[in-house]
Amino acid sequence: MGRISEEDVGRVRDATDLIELVSESLVLKKKGRLFWGNCPFHGEKTPSFKIDPGSQLWHCFGCGLGGDAFGYIMRAENLEFPDAVRRLADRARIEIVEEGGGIPAGRKERLIAACEAAAEYFHKNLTTGKSPGAQQAREYLKKRGFGSDVAKRWNLGYAPNGRDEVTKALVNLGFTRDELVEANITLAVERGAHKDRFFNRIMFPITDLHGRTIAFGGRVIGAGEPKYLNSQETPIFHKSSNMYGIDRARNEIVTSGTAVVVEGYTDVIALGEAGIGFAVATLGTALTERHVKLLGRFAKKVVYLFDGDEAGLRAANRAAEFVDWSVTPEAGASRVELGVSVIPDALDPADFVVARGVDEMRALIDGAQPLLRFVVDQRLSAHDLGTPEGKSAALQDAVQPLAVLKGSILAQEYAGYLADKLLTPIEMVQRAIAHTRLATARPSAPEETPASGPTSPVQPVIDDQQSRAEWEFIRTVAQAPRMRAEARKLLSEEFVLDAERRRLLGYVLEAGELAGRELYEAVAAKDRNLAESLSGWLVDAPDVEQIEYAFGEIAVRLKDLALERLILTKKAGLRALDASRDREVYDGLFREIAELQRRRNELRVSAASPSDVKAE
């Protein structure tokens, strides 16, 4: 993708009303000047999510997240910033031109339009086609329980058994062959010739979160290889970040709190037709971490529903690689429960729901066991636990998926579980977990955040007086532009120690007299994560005079803490000296400590007086 100009970003920002955007998926109520609702990013019953219509910023004081319209759509739809701009540009019907490569939005829309037209062509071929292939396709679907009404609801189609019928039909509609090749509907062959990518296949349109067709999956009719053929990666389609049926399923996933992952397109359709509308499928690939993150935006529980054959068991075992810190109690509101159910009798989900009924399928989903438990049990069952050698090998094998959870409550619970299974002291299992190295680099425990500061992925693991004072200091400077000249002195004297907070303070000071939304945008242009730290302070900020009064108190606190650190450092140096042998150095250092203590006492006395204290 190319670079989106600041001018286009500004056009999209100006065309997007945050209240209208959020109201598309969230019920908002106006209270005074602000709009309030239940935060979509963590479970809550009492509204703590607020929007300032004046600044066009939002903040949740429950989970600490916040930002502008771009930040909202990034979190709501798991998008990177450029994709969020494109998404809101599409919504506002704004044409953006990308610089330095990539495809402009207009080009992208052409590719989507080509896929939409192909889907319509395939569907018409299936429902009204007279060819033997079309008849076979209808018969196959009927045997699976998918009649014409199902084909219509899911927009199923049939790709004719010709060399370039689809290509010619779409060219006649005004698409170029280059566009069709780029959308992977057509293949370029030797000497400038072209042929259809799909032929003699039942077609399953693959849609994005907004229901737009972006790719296809095709099942061959009769003999032929491969049995299933999927679109290759294109500028509008990425297998690792899309799932079949996600646009249909996401509302039911949010309502139920559960997402079910199956392996086949027909499984999704069968479950959906049976009333289980929160099922999705991967697109001819193994489950990826991006799939898990996508589902985690809508679901609190993800159940992997695998066929009961050997391949299904292997797939369930592989899914353990997506166990990370998000499954632990320490993840809080962002926790996602991962479960697995293996369908008995080697049936696939579609066959199972037909043979056993929807109630048994729901029971199977509801009874899913934790994925981690399933994987640990699978690994234990692969060894002879009746011998010392087998127990030792089982322990080393079973602790491997727990290595990423070191230090968590969940890891501690599984240490006890393994100790019981292996009749081994829990201390031995704990040591095995502690000394197990990850097979590949995995995400570790998330960094904690200061209780009095905003939640942001850049904040370090600190919660002490210095940390709180630094956050409060940055807040006052962000809210009161007139205090920024004084703040520069404290920044230059290194009273703000944390590197990220110094950087955020520097960006605020560089913004001059900007406030509110303009300040947010200025900081976001340099670091969007840091800018999000400002949202809670810029939405419904207190009176400026009140902020300026607080500034003096916070400045004194930072100076006091700096003097305390210096005194402690000097005292440590004093203890390292010999009072007799190093008399001159010792006496000099002693006098410095006394002077620092005097200055600190004066500072505290002045802070207790009613006069204003400046950051000298």
PDB file of N, CA and C in Angstrom, residues 411-467:
ATOM      1  N   ALA A 411      -0.655 -20.814  34.848  1.00  0.00           N
ATOM      2  CA  ALA A 411       0.506 -21.705  34.858  1.00  0.00           C
ATOM      3  C   ALA A 411       0.616 -22.416  36.204  1.00  0.00           C
ATOM      4  N   GLN A 412       0.323 -21.699  37.275  1.00  0.00           N
ATOM      5  CA  GLN A 412       0.361 -22.297  38.608  1.00  0.00           C
ATOM      6  C   GLN A 412      -0.695 -23.394  38.741  1.00  0.00           C
ATOM      7  N   GLU A 413      -1.892 -23.140  38.199  1.00  0.00           N
ATOM      8  CA  GLU A 413      -2.963 -24.140  38.266  1.00  0.00           C
ATOM      9  C   GLU A 413      -2.580 -25.405  37.489  1.00  0.00           C
ATOM     10  N   TYR A 414      -1.985 -25.213  36.320  1.00  0.00           N
ATOM     11  CA  TYR A 414      -1.603 -26.380  35.519  1.00  0.00           C
ATOM     12  C   TYR A 414      -0.405 -27.106  36.108  1.00  0.00           C
ATOM     13  N   ALA A 415       0.409 -26.403  36.862  1.00  0.00           N
ATOM     14  CA  ALA A 415       1.504 -27.086  37.572  1.00  0.00           C
ATOM     15  C   ALA A 415       0.910 -28.090  38.557  1.00  0.00           C
ATOM     16  N   GLY A 416      -0.145 -27.670  39.269  1.00  0.00           N
ATOM     17  CA  GLY A 416      -0.815 -28.590  40.191  1.00  0.00           C
ATOM     18  C   GLY A 416      -1.493 -29.733  39.456  1.00  0.00           C
ATOM     19  N   TYR A 417      -2.101 -29.426  38.307  1.00  0.00           N
ATOM     20  CA  TYR A 417      -2.768 -30.458  37.508  1.00  0.00           C
ATOM     21  C   TYR A 417      -1.771 -31.524  37.040  1.00  0.00           C
ATOM     22  N   LEU A 418      -0.626 -31.089  36.534  1.00  0.00           N
ATOM     23  CA  LEU A 418       0.394 -32.032  36.079  1.00  0.00           C
ATOM     24  C   LEU A 418       0.979 -32.833  37.239  1.00  0.00           C
ATOM     25  N   ALA A 419       1.168 -32.174  38.370  1.00  0.00           N
ATOM     26  CA  ALA A 419       1.705 -32.878  39.533  1.00  0.00           C
ATOM     27  C   ALA A 419       0.782 -34.026  39.936  1.00  0.00           C
ATOM     28  N   ASP A 420      -0.537 -33.790  39.898  1.00  0.00           N
ATOM     29  CA  ASP A 420      -1.498 -34.849  40.236  1.00  0.00           C
ATOM     30  C   ASP A 420      -1.467 -35.965  39.198  1.00  0.00           C
ATOM     31  N   LYS A 421      -1.402 -35.605  37.930  1.00  0.00           N
ATOM     32  CA  LYS A 421      -1.409 -36.605  36.862  1.00  0.00           C
ATOM     33  C   LYS A 421      -0.164 -37.493  36.900  1.00  0.00           C
ATOM     34  N   LEU A 422       0.971 -36.870  37.226  1.00  0.00           N
ATOM     35  CA  LEU A 422       2.244 -37.598  37.173  1.00  0.00           C
ATOM     36  C   LEU A 422       2.691 -38.110  38.543  1.00  0.00           C
ATOM     37  N   LEU A 423       1.871 -37.823  39.585  1.00  0.00           N
ATOM     38  CA  LEU A 423       2.235 -38.201  40.953  1.00  0.00           C
ATOM     39  C   LEU A 423       3.632 -37.691  41.285  1.00  0.00           C
ATOM     40  N   THR A 424       3.822 -36.413  40.986  1.00  0.00           N
ATOM     41  CA  THR A 424       5.128 -35.748  41.123  1.00  0.00           C
ATOM     42  C   THR A 424       4.964 -34.519  42.004  1.00  0.00           C
ATOM     43  N   PRO A 425       5.941 -34.188  42.838  1.00  0.00           N
ATOM     44  CA  PRO A 425       5.844 -32.961  43.637  1.00  0.00           C
ATOM     45  C   PRO A 425       5.640 -31.745  42.742  1.00  0.00           C
ATOM     46  N   ILE A 426       4.766 -30.829  43.180  1.00  0.00           N
ATOM     47  CA  ILE A 426       4.464 -29.658  42.371  1.00  0.00           C
ATOM     48  C   ILE A 426       5.704 -28.804  42.135  1.00  0.00           C
ATOM     49  N   GLU A 427       6.638 -28.810  43.098  1.00  0.00           N
ATOM     50  CA  GLU A 427       7.859 -28.023  42.943  1.00  0.00           C
ATOM     51  C   GLU A 427       8.667 -28.471  41.732  1.00  0.00           C
ATOM     52  N   MET A 428       8.633 -29.778  41.462  1.00  0.00           N
ATOM     53  CA  MET A 428       9.357 -30.309  40.306  1.00  0.00           C
ATOM     54  C   MET A 428       8.730 -29.812  38.997  1.00  0.00           C
ATOM     55  N   VAL A 429       7.388 -29.768  38.967  1.00  0.00           N
ATOM     56  CA  VAL A 429       6.702 -29.284  37.771  1.00  0.00           C
ATOM     57  C   VAL A 429       6.966 -27.789  37.585  1.00  0.00           C
ATOM     58  N   GLN A 430       6.930 -27.047  38.677  1.00  0.00           N
ATOM     59  CA  GLN A 430       7.189 -25.608  38.602  1.00  0.00           C
ATOM     60  C   GLN A 430       8.589 -25.326  38.080  1.00  0.00           C
ATOM     61  N   ARG A 431       9.552 -26.112  38.531  1.00  0.00           N
ATOM     62  CA  ARG A 431      10.929 -25.931  38.021  1.00  0.00           C
ATOM     63  C   ARG A 431      11.004 -26.244  36.538  1.00  0.00           C
ATOM     64  N   ALA A 432      10.270 -27.278  36.121  1.00  0.00           N
ATOM     65  CA  ALA A 432      10.282 -27.655  34.696  1.00  0.00           C
ATOM     66  C   ALA A 432       9.689 -26.537  33.838  1.00  0.00           C
ATOM     67  N   ILE A 433       8.608 -25.921  34.313  1.00  0.00           N
ATOM     68  CA  ILE A 433       8.010 -24.807  33.576  1.00  0.00           C
ATOM     69  C   ILE A 433       8.980 -23.631  33.514  1.00  0.00           C
ATOM     70  N   ALA A 434       9.594 -23.331  34.673  1.00  0.00           N
ATOM     71  CA  ALA A 434      10.495 -22.173  34.750  1.00  0.00           C
ATOM     72  C   ALA A 434      11.693 -22.321  33.830  1.00  0.00           C
ATOM     73  N   HIS A 435      12.156 -23.566  33.628  1.00  0.00           N
ATOM     74  CA  HIS A 435      13.372 -23.780  32.834  1.00  0.00           C
ATOM     75  C   HIS A 435      13.081 -24.172  31.391  1.00  0.00           C
ATOM     76  N   THR A 436      11.790 -24.171  31.013  1.00  0.00           N
ATOM     77  CA  THR A 436      11.428 -24.526  29.639  1.00  0.00           C
ATOM     78  C   THR A 436      11.571 -23.308  28.745  1.00  0.00           C
ATOM     79  N   ARG A 437      12.298 -23.458  27.681  1.00  0.00           N
ATOM     80  CA  ARG A 437      12.466 -22.368  26.726  1.00  0.00           C
ATOM     81  C   ARG A 437      11.432 -22.515  25.623  1.00  0.00           C
ATOM     82  N   LEU A 438      10.936 -21.374  25.153  1.00  0.00           N
ATOM     83  CA  LEU A 438       9.946 -21.398  24.083  1.00  0.00           C
ATOM     84  C   LEU A 438      10.573 -21.874  22.787  1.00  0.00           C
ATOM     85  N   ALA A 439       9.789 -22.661  22.036  1.00  0.00           N
ATOM     86  CA  ALA A 439      10.276 -23.133  20.741  1.00  0.00           C
ATOM     87  C   ALA A 439      10.460 -21.993  19.766  1.00  0.00           C
ATOM     88  N   THR A 440       9.596 -20.989  19.845  1.00  0.00           N
ATOM     89  CA  THR A 440       9.697 -19.788  19.001  1.00  0.00           C
ATOM     90  C   THR A 440       9.403 -18.592  19.873  1.00  0.00           C
ATOM     91  N   ALA A 441       9.710 -17.416  19.351  1.00  0.00           N
ATOM     92  CA  ALA A 441       9.438 -16.195  20.114  1.00  0.00           C
ATOM     93  C   ALA A 441       7.934 -16.039  20.282  1.00  0.00           C
ATOM     94  N   ARG A 442       7.513 -15.846  21.516  1.00  0.00           N
ATOM     95  CA  ARG A 442       6.100 -15.697  21.822  1.00  0.00           C
ATOM     96  C   ARG A 442       5.867 -14.442  22.627  1.00  0.00           C
ATOM     97  N   PRO A 443       4.664 -13.874  22.571  1.00  0.00           N
ATOM     98  CA  PRO A 443       4.380 -12.696  23.386  1.00  0.00           C
ATOM     99  C   PRO A 443       4.390 -13.049  24.857  1.00  0.00           C
ATOM    100  N   SER A 444       4.957 -12.211  25.678  1.00  0.00           N
ATOM    101  CA  SER A 444       5.026 -12.451  27.102  1.00  0.00           C
ATOM    102  C   SER A 444       3.941 -11.677  27.818  1.00  0.00           C
ATOM    103  N   ALA A 445       4.025 -11.661  29.143  1.00  0.00           N
ATOM    104  CA  ALA A 445       3.021 -10.960  29.938  1.00  0.00           C
ATOM    105  C   ALA A 445       2.980  -9.496  29.551  1.00  0.00           C
ATOM    106  N   PRO A 446       1.796  -8.931  29.437  1.00  0.00           N
ATOM    107  CA  PRO A 446       1.704  -7.516  29.092  1.00  0.00           C
ATOM    108  C   PRO A 446       2.230  -6.661  30.220  1.00  0.00           C
ATOM    109  N   GLU A 447       2.719  -5.491  29.815  1.00  0.00           N
ATOM    110  CA  GLU A 447       3.217  -4.587  30.831  1.00  0.00           C
ATOM    111  C   GLU A 447       2.064  -4.010  31.618  1.00  0.00           C
ATOM    112  N   GLU A 448       2.272  -3.899  32.934  1.00  0.00           N
ATOM    113  CA  GLU A 448       1.262  -3.288  33.772  1.00  0.00           C
ATOM    114  C   GLU A 448       1.344  -1.781  33.617  1.00  0.00           C
ATOM    115  N   THR A 449       0.298  -1.105  34.084  1.00  0.00           N
ATOM    116  CA  THR A 449       0.256   0.333  33.922  1.00  0.00           C
ATOM    117  C   THR A 449       0.027   1.006  35.255  1.00  0.00           C
ATOM    118  N   PRO A 450       0.500   2.233  35.412  1.00  0.00           N
ATOM    119  CA  PRO A 450       0.296   2.948  36.654  1.00  0.00           C
ATOM    120  C   PRO A 450      -1.178   3.150  36.944  1.00  0.00           C
ATOM    121  N   ALA A 451      -1.539   2.942  38.189  1.00  0.00           N
ATOM    122  CA  ALA A 451      -2.959   3.025  38.549  1.00  0.00           C
ATOM    123  C   ALA A 451      -3.529   4.399  38.285  1.00  0.00           C
ATOM    124  N   SER A 452      -2.722   5.436  38.404  1.00  0.00           N
ATOM    125  CA  SER A 452      -3.245   6.787  38.240  1.00  0.00           C
ATOM    126  C   SER A 452      -2.989   7.359  36.867  1.00  0.00           C
ATOM    127  N   GLY A 453      -2.398   6.591  35.986  1.00  0.00           N
ATOM    128  CA  GLY A 453      -2.151   7.068  34.631  1.00  0.00           C
ATOM    129  C   GLY A 453      -3.082   6.395  33.662  1.00  0.00           C
ATOM    130  N   PRO A 454      -3.183   6.879  32.440  1.00  0.00           N
ATOM    131  CA  PRO A 454      -4.062   6.279  31.444  1.00  0.00           C
ATOM    132  C   PRO A 454      -3.503   4.960  30.963  1.00  0.00           C
ATOM    133  N   THR A 455      -4.401   4.075  30.524  1.00  0.00           N
ATOM    134  CA  THR A 455      -3.950   2.788  30.020  1.00  0.00           C
ATOM    135  C   THR A 455      -3.394   2.968  28.623  1.00  0.00           C
ATOM    136  N   SER A 456      -2.179   2.537  28.408  1.00  0.00           N
ATOM    137  CA  SER A 456      -1.532   2.650  27.108  1.00  0.00           C
ATOM    138  C   SER A 456      -0.495   1.562  26.982  1.00  0.00           C
ATOM    139  N   PRO A 457      -0.339   0.950  25.789  1.00  0.00           N
ATOM    140  CA  PRO A 457       0.627  -0.123  25.646  1.00  0.00           C
ATOM    141  C   PRO A 457       2.060   0.308  25.843  1.00  0.00           C
ATOM    142  N   VAL A 458       2.333   1.610  25.922  1.00  0.00           N
ATOM    143  CA  VAL A 458       3.724   2.034  26.040  1.00  0.00           C
ATOM    144  C   VAL A 458       4.147   2.262  27.482  1.00  0.00           C
ATOM    145  N   GLN A 459       3.215   2.164  28.457  1.00  0.00           N
ATOM    146  CA  GLN A 459       3.578   2.488  29.824  1.00  0.00           C
ATOM    147  C   GLN A 459       4.343   1.335  30.472  1.00  0.00           C
ATOM    148  N   PRO A 460       5.408   1.614  31.223  1.00  0.00           N
ATOM    149  CA  PRO A 460       6.224   0.578  31.828  1.00  0.00           C
ATOM    150  C   PRO A 460       5.644   0.072  33.140  1.00  0.00           C
ATOM    151  N   VAL A 461       6.273  -0.965  33.679  1.00  0.00           N
ATOM    152  CA  VAL A 461       5.799  -1.562  34.917  1.00  0.00           C
ATOM    153  C   VAL A 461       6.321  -0.751  36.096  1.00  0.00           C
ATOM    154  N   ILE A 462       5.605   0.294  36.461  1.00  0.00           N
ATOM    155  CA  ILE A 462       5.966   1.159  37.587  1.00  0.00           C
ATOM    156  C   ILE A 462       4.666   1.659  38.202  1.00  0.00           C
ATOM    157  N   ASP A 463       4.603   1.707  39.518  1.00  0.00           N
ATOM    158  CA  ASP A 463       3.469   2.321  40.168  1.00  0.00           C
ATOM    159  C   ASP A 463       3.962   2.878  41.499  1.00  0.00           C
ATOM    160  N   ASP A 464       4.682   3.981  41.470  1.00  0.00           N
ATOM    161  CA  ASP A 464       5.229   4.585  42.669  1.00  0.00           C
ATOM    162  C   ASP A 464       4.965   6.086  42.633  1.00  0.00           C
ATOM    163  N   GLN A 465       5.468   6.790  43.625  1.00  0.00           N
ATOM    164  CA  GLN A 465       5.216   8.224  43.703  1.00  0.00           C
ATOM    165  C   GLN A 465       5.743   8.967  42.478  1.00  0.00           C
ATOM    166  N   GLN A 466       6.929   8.592  42.015  1.00  0.00           N
ATOM    167  CA  GLN A 466       7.525   9.255  40.855  1.00  0.00           C
ATOM    168  C   GLN A 466       6.646   9.073  39.627  1.00  0.00           C
ATOM    169  N   SER A 467       6.201   7.831  39.403  1.00  0.00           N
ATOM    170  CA  SER A 467       5.356   7.544  38.240  1.00  0.00           C
ATOM    171  C   SER A 467       4.068   8.356  38.278  1.00  0.00           C
TER     172      SER A 467
END
